[in-house]
CSV table of C-alpha atoms and ligand atoms in Angstrom, one decimal:
chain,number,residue,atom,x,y,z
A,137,UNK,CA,5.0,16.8,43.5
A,138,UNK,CA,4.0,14.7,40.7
A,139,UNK,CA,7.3,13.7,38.6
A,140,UNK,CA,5.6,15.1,35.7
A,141,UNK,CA,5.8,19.1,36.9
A,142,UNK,CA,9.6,19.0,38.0
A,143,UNK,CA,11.7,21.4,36.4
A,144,UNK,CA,8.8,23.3,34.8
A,145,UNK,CA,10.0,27.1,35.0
A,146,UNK,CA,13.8,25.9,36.0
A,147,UNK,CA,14.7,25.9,32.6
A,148,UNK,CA,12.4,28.3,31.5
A,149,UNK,CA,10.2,25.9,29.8
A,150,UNK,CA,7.0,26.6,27.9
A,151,UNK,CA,3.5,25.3,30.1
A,152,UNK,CA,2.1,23.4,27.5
A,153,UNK,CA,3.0,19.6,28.0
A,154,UNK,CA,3.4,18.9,23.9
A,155,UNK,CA,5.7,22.4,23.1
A,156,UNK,CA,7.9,21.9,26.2
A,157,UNK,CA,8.7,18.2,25.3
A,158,UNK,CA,9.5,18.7,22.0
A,159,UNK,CA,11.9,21.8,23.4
A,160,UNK,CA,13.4,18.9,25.6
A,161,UNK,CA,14.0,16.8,23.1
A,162,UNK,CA,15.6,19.3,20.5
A,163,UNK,CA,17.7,19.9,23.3
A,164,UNK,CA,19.1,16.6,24.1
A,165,UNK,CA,19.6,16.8,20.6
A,166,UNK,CA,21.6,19.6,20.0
A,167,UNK,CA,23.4,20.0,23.2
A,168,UNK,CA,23.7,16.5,24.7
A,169,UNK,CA,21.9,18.1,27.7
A,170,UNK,CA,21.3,15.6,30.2
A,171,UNK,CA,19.3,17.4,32.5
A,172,UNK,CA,16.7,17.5,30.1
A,173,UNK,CA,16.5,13.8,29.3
A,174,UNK,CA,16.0,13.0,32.6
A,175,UNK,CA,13.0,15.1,32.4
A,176,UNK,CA,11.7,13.0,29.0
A,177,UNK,CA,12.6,10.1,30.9
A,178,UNK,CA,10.5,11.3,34.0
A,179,UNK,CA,7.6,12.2,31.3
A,180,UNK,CA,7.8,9.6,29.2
A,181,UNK,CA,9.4,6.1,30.9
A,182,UNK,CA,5.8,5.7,33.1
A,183,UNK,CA,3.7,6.2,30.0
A,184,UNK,CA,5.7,3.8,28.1
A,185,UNK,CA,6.0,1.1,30.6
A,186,UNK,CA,1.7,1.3,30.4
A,187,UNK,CA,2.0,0.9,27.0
A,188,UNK,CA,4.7,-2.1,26.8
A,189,UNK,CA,2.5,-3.4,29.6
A,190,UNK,CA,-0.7,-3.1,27.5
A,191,UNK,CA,1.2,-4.3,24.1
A,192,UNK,CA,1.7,-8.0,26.1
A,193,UNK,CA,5.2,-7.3,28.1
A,194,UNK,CA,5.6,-8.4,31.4
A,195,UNK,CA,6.4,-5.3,34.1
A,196,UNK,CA,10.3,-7.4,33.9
A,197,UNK,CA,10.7,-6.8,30.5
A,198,UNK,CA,9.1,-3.3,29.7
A,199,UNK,CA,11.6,-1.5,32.2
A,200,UNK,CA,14.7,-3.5,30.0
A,201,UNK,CA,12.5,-2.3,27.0
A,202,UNK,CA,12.3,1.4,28.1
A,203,UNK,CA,16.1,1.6,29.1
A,204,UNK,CA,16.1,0.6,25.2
A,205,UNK,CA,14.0,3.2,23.9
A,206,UNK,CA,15.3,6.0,26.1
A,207,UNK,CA,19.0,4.9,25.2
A,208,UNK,CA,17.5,5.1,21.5
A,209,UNK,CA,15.7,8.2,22.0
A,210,UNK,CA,19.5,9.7,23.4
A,211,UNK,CA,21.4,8.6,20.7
A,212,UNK,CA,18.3,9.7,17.8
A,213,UNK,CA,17.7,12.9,19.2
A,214,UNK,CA,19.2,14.7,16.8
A,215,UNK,CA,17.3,13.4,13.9
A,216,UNK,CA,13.7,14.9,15.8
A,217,UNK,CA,12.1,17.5,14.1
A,218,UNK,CA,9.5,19.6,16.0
A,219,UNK,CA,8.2,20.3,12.2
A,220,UNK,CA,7.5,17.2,11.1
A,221,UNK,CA,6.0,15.2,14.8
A,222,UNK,CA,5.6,16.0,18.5
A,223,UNK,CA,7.7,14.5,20.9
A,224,UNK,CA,5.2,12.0,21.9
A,225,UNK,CA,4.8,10.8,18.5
A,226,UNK,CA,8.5,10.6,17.5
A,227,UNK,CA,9.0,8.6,21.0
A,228,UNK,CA,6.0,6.7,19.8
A,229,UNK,CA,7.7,4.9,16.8
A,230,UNK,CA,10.4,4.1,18.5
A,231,UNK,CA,8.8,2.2,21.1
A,232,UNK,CA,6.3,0.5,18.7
A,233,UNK,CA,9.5,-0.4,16.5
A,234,UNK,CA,11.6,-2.0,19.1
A,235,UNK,CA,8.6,-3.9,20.7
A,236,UNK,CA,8.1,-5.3,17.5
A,237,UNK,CA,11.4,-6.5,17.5
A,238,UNK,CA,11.8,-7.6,20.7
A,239,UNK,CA,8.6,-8.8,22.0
A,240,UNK,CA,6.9,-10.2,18.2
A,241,UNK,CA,10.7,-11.1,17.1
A,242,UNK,CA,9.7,-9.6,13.7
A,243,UNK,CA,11.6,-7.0,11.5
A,244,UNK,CA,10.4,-3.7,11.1
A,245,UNK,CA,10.6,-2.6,7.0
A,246,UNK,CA,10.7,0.8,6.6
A,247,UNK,CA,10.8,3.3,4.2
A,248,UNK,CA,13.9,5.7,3.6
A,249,UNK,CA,13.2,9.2,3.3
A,250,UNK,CA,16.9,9.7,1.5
A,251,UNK,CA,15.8,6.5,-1.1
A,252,UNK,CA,16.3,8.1,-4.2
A,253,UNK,CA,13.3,5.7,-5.3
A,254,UNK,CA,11.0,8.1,-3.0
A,255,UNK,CA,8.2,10.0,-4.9
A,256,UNK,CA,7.7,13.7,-4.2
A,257,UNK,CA,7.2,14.3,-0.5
A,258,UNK,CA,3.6,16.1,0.5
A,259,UNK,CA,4.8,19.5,1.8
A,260,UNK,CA,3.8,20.0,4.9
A,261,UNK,CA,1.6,24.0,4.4
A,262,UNK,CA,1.9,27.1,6.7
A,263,UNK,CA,3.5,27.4,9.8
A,264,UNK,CA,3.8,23.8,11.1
A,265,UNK,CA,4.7,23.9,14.9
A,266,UNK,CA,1.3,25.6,15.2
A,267,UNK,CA,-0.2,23.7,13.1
A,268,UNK,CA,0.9,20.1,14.8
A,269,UNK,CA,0.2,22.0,18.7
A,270,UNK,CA,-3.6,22.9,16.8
A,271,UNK,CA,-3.8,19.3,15.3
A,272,UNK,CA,-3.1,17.8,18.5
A,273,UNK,CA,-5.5,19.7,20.5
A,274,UNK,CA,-8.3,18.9,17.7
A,275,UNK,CA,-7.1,15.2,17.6
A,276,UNK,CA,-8.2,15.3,20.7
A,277,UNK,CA,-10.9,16.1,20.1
A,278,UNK,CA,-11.7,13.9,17.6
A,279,UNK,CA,-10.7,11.0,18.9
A,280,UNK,CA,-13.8,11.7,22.0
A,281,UNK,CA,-16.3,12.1,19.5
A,282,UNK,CA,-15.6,8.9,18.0
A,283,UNK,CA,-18.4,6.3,17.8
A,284,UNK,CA,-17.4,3.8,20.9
A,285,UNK,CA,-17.1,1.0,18.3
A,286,UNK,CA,-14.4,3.1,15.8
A,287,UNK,CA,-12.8,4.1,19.5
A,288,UNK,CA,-12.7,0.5,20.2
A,289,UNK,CA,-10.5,-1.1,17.3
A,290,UNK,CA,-8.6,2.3,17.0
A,291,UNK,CA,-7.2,1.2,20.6
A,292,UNK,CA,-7.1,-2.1,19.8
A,293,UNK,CA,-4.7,-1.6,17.3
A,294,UNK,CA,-2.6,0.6,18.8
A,295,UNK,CA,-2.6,0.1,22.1
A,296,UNK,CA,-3.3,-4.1,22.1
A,297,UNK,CA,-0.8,-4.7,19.1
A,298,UNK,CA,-4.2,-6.8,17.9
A,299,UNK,CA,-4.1,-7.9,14.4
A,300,UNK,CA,-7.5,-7.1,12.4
A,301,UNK,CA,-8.7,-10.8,12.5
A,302,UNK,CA,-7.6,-11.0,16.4
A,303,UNK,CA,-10.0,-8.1,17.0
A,304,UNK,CA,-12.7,-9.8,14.1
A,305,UNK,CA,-12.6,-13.0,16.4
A,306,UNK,CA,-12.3,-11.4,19.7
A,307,UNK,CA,-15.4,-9.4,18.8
A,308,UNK,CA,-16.8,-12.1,17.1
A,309,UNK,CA,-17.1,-9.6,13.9
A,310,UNK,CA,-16.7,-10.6,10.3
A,311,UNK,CA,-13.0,-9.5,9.4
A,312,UNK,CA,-14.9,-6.8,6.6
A,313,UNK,CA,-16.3,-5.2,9.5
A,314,UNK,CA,-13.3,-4.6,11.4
A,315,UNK,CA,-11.4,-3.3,8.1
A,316,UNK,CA,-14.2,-1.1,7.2
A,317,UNK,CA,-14.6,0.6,11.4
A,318,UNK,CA,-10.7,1.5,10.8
A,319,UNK,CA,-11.0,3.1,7.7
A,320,UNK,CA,-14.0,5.1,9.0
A,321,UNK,CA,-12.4,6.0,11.7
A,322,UNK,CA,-9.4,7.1,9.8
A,323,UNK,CA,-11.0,9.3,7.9
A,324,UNK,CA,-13.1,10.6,10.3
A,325,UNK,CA,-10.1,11.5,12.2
A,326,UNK,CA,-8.7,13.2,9.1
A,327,UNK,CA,-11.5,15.5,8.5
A,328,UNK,CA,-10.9,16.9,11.7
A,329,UNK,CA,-7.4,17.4,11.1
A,330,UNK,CA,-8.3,19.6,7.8
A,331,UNK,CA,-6.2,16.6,5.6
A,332,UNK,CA,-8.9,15.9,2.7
A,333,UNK,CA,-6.9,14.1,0.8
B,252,UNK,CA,9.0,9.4,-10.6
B,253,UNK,CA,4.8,9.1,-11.3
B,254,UNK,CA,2.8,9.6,-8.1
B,255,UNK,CA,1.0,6.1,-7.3
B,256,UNK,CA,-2.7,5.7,-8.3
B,257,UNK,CA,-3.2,2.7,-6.8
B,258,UNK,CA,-3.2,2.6,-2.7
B,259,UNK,CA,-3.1,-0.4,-0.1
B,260,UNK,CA,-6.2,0.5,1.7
B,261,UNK,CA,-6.5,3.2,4.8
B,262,UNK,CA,-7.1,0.0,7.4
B,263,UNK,CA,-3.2,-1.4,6.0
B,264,UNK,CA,-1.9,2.4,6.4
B,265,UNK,CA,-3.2,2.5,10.2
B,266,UNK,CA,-2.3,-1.0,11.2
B,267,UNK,CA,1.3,0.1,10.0
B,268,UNK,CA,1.1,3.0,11.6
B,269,UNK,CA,0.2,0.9,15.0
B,270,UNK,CA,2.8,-2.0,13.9
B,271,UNK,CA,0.1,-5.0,14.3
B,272,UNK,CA,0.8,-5.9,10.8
B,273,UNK,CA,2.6,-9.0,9.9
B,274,UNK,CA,6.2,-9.1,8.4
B,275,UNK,CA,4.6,-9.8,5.0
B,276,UNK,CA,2.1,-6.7,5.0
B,277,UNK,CA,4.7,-4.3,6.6
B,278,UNK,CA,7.2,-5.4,3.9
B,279,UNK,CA,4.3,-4.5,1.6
B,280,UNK,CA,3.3,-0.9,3.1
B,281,UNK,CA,6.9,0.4,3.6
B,282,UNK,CA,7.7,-0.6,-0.6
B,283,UNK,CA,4.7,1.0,-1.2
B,284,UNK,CA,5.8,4.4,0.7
B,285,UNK,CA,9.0,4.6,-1.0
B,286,UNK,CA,6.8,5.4,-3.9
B,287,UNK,CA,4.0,7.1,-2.4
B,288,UNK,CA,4.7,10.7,-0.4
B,289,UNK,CA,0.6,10.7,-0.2
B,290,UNK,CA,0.4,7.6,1.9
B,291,UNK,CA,3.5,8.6,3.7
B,292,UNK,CA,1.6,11.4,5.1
B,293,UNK,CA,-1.4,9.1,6.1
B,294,UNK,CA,1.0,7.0,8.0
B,295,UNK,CA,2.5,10.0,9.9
B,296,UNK,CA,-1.3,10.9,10.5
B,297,UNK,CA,-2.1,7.6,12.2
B,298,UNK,CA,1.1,7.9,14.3
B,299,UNK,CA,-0.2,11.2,15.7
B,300,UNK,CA,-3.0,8.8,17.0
B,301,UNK,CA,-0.2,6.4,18.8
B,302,UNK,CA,1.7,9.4,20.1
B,303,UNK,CA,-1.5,10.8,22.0
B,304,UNK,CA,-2.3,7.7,23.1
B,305,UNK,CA,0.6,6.9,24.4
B,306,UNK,CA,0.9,10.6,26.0
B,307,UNK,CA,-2.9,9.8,27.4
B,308,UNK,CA,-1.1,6.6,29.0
B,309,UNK,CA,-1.7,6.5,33.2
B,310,UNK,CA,2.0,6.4,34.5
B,311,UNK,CA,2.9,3.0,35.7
B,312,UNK,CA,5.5,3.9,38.3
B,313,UNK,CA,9.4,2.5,37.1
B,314,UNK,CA,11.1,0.6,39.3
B,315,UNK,CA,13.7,2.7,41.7
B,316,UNK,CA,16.8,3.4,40.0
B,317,UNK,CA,15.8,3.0,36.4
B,318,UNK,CA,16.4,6.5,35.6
B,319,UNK,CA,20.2,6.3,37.2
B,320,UNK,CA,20.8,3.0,35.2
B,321,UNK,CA,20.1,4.2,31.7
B,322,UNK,CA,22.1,7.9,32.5
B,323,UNK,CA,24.9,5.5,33.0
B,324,UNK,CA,24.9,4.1,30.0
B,325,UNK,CA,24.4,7.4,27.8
B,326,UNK,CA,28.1,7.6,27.4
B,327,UNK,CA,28.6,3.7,26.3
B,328,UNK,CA,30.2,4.0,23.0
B,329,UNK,CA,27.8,2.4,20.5
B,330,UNK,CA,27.3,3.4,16.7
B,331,UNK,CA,24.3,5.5,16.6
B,332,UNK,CA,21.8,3.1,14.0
B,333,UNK,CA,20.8,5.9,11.8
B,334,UNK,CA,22.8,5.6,8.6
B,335,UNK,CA,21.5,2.6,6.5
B,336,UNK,CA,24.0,0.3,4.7
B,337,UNK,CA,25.5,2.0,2.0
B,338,UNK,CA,25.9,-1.3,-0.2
B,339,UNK,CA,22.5,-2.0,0.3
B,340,UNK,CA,21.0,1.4,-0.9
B,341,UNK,CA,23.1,1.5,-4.0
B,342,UNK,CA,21.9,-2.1,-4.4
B,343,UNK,CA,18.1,-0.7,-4.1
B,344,UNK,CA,18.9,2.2,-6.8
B,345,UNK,CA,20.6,0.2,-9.3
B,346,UNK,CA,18.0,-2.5,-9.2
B,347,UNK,CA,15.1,0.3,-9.5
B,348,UNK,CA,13.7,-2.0,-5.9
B,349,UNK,CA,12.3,0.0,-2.8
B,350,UNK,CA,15.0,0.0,0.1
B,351,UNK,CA,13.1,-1.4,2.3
B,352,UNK,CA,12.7,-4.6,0.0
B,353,UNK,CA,16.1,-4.9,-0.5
B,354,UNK,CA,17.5,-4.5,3.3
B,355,UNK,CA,14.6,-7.3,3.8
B,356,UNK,CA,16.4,-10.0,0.8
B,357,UNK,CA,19.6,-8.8,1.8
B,358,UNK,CA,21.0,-8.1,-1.5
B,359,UNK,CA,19.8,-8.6,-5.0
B,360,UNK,CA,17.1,-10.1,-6.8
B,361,UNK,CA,19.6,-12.8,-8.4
B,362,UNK,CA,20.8,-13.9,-5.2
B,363,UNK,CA,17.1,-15.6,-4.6
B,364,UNK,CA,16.5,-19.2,-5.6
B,365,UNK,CA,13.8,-18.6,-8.7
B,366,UNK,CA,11.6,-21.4,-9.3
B,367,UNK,CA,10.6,-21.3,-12.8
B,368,UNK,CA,6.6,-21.9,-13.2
B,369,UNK,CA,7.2,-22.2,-17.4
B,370,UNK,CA,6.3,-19.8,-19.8
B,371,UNK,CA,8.6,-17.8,-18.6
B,372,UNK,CA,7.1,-16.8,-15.2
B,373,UNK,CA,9.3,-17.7,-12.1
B,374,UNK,CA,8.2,-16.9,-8.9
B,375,UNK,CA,10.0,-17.3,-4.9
B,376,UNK,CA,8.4,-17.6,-2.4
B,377,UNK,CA,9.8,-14.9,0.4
B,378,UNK,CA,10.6,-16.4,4.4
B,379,UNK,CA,8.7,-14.0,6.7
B,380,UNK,CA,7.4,-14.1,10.3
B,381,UNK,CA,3.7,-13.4,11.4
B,382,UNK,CA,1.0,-14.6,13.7
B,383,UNK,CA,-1.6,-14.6,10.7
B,384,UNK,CA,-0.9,-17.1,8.0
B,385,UNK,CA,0.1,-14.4,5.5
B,386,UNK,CA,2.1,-15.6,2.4
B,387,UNK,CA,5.0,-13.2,0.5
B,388,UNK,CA,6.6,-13.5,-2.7
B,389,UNK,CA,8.6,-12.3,-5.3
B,390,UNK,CA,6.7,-12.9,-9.1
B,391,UNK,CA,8.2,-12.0,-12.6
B,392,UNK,CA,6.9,-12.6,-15.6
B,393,UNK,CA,7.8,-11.5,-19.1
B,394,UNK,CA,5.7,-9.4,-21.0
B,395,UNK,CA,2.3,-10.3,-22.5
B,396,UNK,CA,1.9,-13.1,-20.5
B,397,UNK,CA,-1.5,-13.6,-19.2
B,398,UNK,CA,-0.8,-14.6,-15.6
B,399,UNK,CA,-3.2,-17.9,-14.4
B,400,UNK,CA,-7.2,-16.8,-13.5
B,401,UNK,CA,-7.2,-17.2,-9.9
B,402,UNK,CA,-9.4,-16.1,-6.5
B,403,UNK,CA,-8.7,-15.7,-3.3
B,404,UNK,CA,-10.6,-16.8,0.4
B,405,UNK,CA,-9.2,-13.8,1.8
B,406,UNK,CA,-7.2,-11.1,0.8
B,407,UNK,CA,-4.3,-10.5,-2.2
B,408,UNK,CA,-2.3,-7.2,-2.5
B,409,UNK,CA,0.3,-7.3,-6.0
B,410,UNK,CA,2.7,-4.2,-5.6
B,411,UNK,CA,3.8,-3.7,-9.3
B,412,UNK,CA,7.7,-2.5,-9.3
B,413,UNK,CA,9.1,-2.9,-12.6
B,414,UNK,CA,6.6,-2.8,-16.0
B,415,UNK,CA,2.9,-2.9,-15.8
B,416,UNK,CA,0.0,-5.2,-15.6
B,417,UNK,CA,-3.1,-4.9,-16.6
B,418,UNK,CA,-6.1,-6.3,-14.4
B,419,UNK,CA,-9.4,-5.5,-15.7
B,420,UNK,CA,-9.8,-2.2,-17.3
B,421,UNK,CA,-6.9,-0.8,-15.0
B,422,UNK,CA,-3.4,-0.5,-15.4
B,423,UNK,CA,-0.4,-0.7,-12.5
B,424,UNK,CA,2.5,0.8,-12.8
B,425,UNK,CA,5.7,0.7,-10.4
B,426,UNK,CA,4.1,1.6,-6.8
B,427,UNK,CA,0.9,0.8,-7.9
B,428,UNK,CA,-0.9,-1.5,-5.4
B,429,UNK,CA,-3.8,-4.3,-7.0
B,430,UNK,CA,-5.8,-5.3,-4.0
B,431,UNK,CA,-8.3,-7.9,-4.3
B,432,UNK,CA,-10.4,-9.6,-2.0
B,433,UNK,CA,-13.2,-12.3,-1.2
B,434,UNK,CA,-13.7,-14.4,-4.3
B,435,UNK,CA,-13.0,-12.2,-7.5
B,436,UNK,CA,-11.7,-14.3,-10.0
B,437,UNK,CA,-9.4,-12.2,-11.7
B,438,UNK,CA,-6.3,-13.1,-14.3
B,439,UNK,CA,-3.6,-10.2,-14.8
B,440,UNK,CA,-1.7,-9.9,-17.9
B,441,UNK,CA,1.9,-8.3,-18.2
B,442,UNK,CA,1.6,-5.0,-19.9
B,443,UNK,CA,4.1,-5.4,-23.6
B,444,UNK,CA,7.4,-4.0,-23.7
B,445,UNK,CA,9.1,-5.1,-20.2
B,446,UNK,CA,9.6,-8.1,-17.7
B,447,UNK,CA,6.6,-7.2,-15.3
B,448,UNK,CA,7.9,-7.2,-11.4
B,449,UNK,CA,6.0,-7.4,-8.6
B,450,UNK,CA,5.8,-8.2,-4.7
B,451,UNK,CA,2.4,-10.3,-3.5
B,452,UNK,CA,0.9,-11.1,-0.1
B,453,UNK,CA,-1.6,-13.3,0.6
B,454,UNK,CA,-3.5,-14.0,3.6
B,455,UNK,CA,-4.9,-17.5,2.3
B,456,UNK,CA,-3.8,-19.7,0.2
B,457,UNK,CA,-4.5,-19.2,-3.7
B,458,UNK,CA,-6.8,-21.4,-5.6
B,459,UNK,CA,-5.6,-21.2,-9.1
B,460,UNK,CA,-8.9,-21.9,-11.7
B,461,UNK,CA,-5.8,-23.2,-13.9
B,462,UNK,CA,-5.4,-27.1,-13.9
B,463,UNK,CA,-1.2,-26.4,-14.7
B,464,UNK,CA,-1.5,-24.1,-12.1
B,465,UNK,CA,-3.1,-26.0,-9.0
B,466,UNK,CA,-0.5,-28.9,-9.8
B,467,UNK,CA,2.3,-26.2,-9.5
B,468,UNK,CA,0.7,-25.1,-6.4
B,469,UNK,CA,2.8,-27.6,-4.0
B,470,UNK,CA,6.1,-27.0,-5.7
B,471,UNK,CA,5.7,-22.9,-5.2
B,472,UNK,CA,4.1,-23.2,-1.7
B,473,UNK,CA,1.2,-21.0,-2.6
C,111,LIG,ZN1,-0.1,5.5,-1.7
């Protein structure tokens, strides 16, 4: 059995990967439940050490890293919420935050949602658990109909932690280029998801 | 509060978004999104895009026992990091700065050692790490004052966050970001009324058209 599928049906979880860990994490959340944390972990930890791994990190560090995040993940869980990210996403930031700190050695700024200098937030519209499980099914999507070039810096970026003039001189492209193939992307990606703003 | 008019571009929003961004340019974004709930969203868009990647990642298998390890230490008493220093945020709202600036200073905008660039103008030049030879700092300059014509080899983004400047036949207001690239000459003036301030990152060094201002260019560090 793969570590993925344990405990599916156990705790009566849903099938769907995305809905069932952002169940887990609520959980861990609200009722400190261990059980399913070790599941997130079981989900989560492998992914992340390919992604540490792939951001630079040797296989020594990511596991110190991930008993990091996952401690983080623990002790943040109650400030998830399935309306505004899924799981993945929410785990997402906190890895890409703490490997900036640990393997750049470079500070993180970010904003405050509570700063009473923040402008009006963009209300999320309609129902928005379904519309984050319908945005990840057609980011998806999107992302494979890509053109291989816009697929190519898009992973760059986020999977390489490369710099826009590390990908302009590793692709031997002028740094315009590589600027303008992210914002197409970008908004290509958005017009899938519906956001035409 | 005005919504911003003026956006960093979409390429700054995803490169936050996928952290490859330099101290100086992150620095730069988050201010900006204190302002700016549209570019807020974008960001939280382009972290969708980590999040599936990182959900698409093939499982590299953990080493045996690294579950067992961190469920020991779920218990160890630590303060959870979630509430930001108080002093600090009431530092950032009395100052009329973005949070984010502020927790990067550590305090106040008096606490910084000005250097005054006459006529008023005083700049400081801000210590932050990268890998790309990106430049921040901190720029006031009282009103009217028509700031030195200057261009750029690469790239200059001005965050206005107190008063206005005019560049051109637009106006920036606090949250407003001026971005200017490849060779366009360009000399801002400070809207009248109030003490224009502003945070700047550069990605080259400044050429200032200016003779005053090229021999001030060693004693600010441009
Ligand atoms: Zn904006």
């Amino acid at each position: 059995m793969r570590a993925d599928e344990t405990g599916k049906g156990k705790l009566d979880l849903p099938a769907d990967t995305a809905t069932r860990m952002a169940v887990l994490l609520q959980r861990v959340g609200r009722q400190r439940d261990r059980e399913a944390f070790a599941l997130l972990f079981r989900h989560f930890a492998p992914r992340l050490k390919s992604y540490l791994i792939r951001q630079g990190s040797s296989t020594e560090a990511a596991e110190e890293l991930i008993q990091d995040i996952m401690l983080l993940v623990w002790r943040k869980a109650e400030q998830y919420d399935p309306k505004r990210a899924a799981a993945s996403t929410w785990i997402y930031t906190i890895a890409r935050n703490r490997r900036i700190d640990v393997l750049r050695r470079e500070r993180r700024p970010e904003p405050e949602p509570e700063d009473p200098m923040a402008g009006p937030v963009v209300e999320a519209t309609g129902d928005a658990v379904i519309a984050f499980k319908q945005n990840r099914k057609r980011l998806m999507q999107a992302m494979t109909e890509l053109s291989e070039e816009q697929a190519l810096v898009v992973k760059m970026s986020f999977m390489e932690d490369k710099s826009h003039s590390m990908i302009a001189r590793e692709l031997d492209l002028p740094l315009g280029t590589v600027k303008s193939r992210l914002r197409l992307a970008f908004k290509r990606l958005r017009e899938v998801l519906g956001e035409g703003w | 509060m005005v919504k911003p008019r003026h956006h960093p571009g979409d390429e700054w929003l995803v490169s936050y978004a996928a952290g490859t961004l330099d101290e100086a340019y992150s620095l730069l974004v988050a201010s900006h999104l204190t302002y700016c709930g549209v570019c807020r969203e974008k960001v939280r868009a382009a972290e969708d895009v980590g999040g599936l990647l990182l959900e698409q990642q093939t499982p590299t298998d953990l080493d045996l026992g690294s579950l067992d390890r961190v469920l020991a230490r779920l218990d160890d008493d630590v303060a959870v990091p979630a509430v930001r220093d108080i002093r600090i945020q009431t530092e950032a709202e009395r100052a009329h700065l973005p949070l984010p600036l502020v927790e990067f200073i550590g305090g106040d905008l008096n606490s910084l050692s000005w250097r005054s660039l006459g006529r008023g103008v005083k700049a400081v030049r801000l210590d932050a790490h990268g890998r790309e030879d990106s430049r921040l700092w901190l720029l006031r300059a009282p009103p009217g004052m028509r700031l030195a014509e200057h261009s750029h080899r690469g790239t200059e983004l001005v965050l206005v966050m107190h008063g206005c400047l005019h560049d051109g036949s637009e106006i920036f207001v606090p949250g407003d970001v001026d971005e200017k690239g490849d060779d366009h000459w360009h000399a801002p003036v400070v809207g009248d009324g109030e003490e224009c301030i502003c945070l700047v990152v550069t990605d080259a060094p400044i050429r200032f058209k200016g003779l005053v201002a090229r021999l001030l260019q060693p004693l600010i560090g441009l």
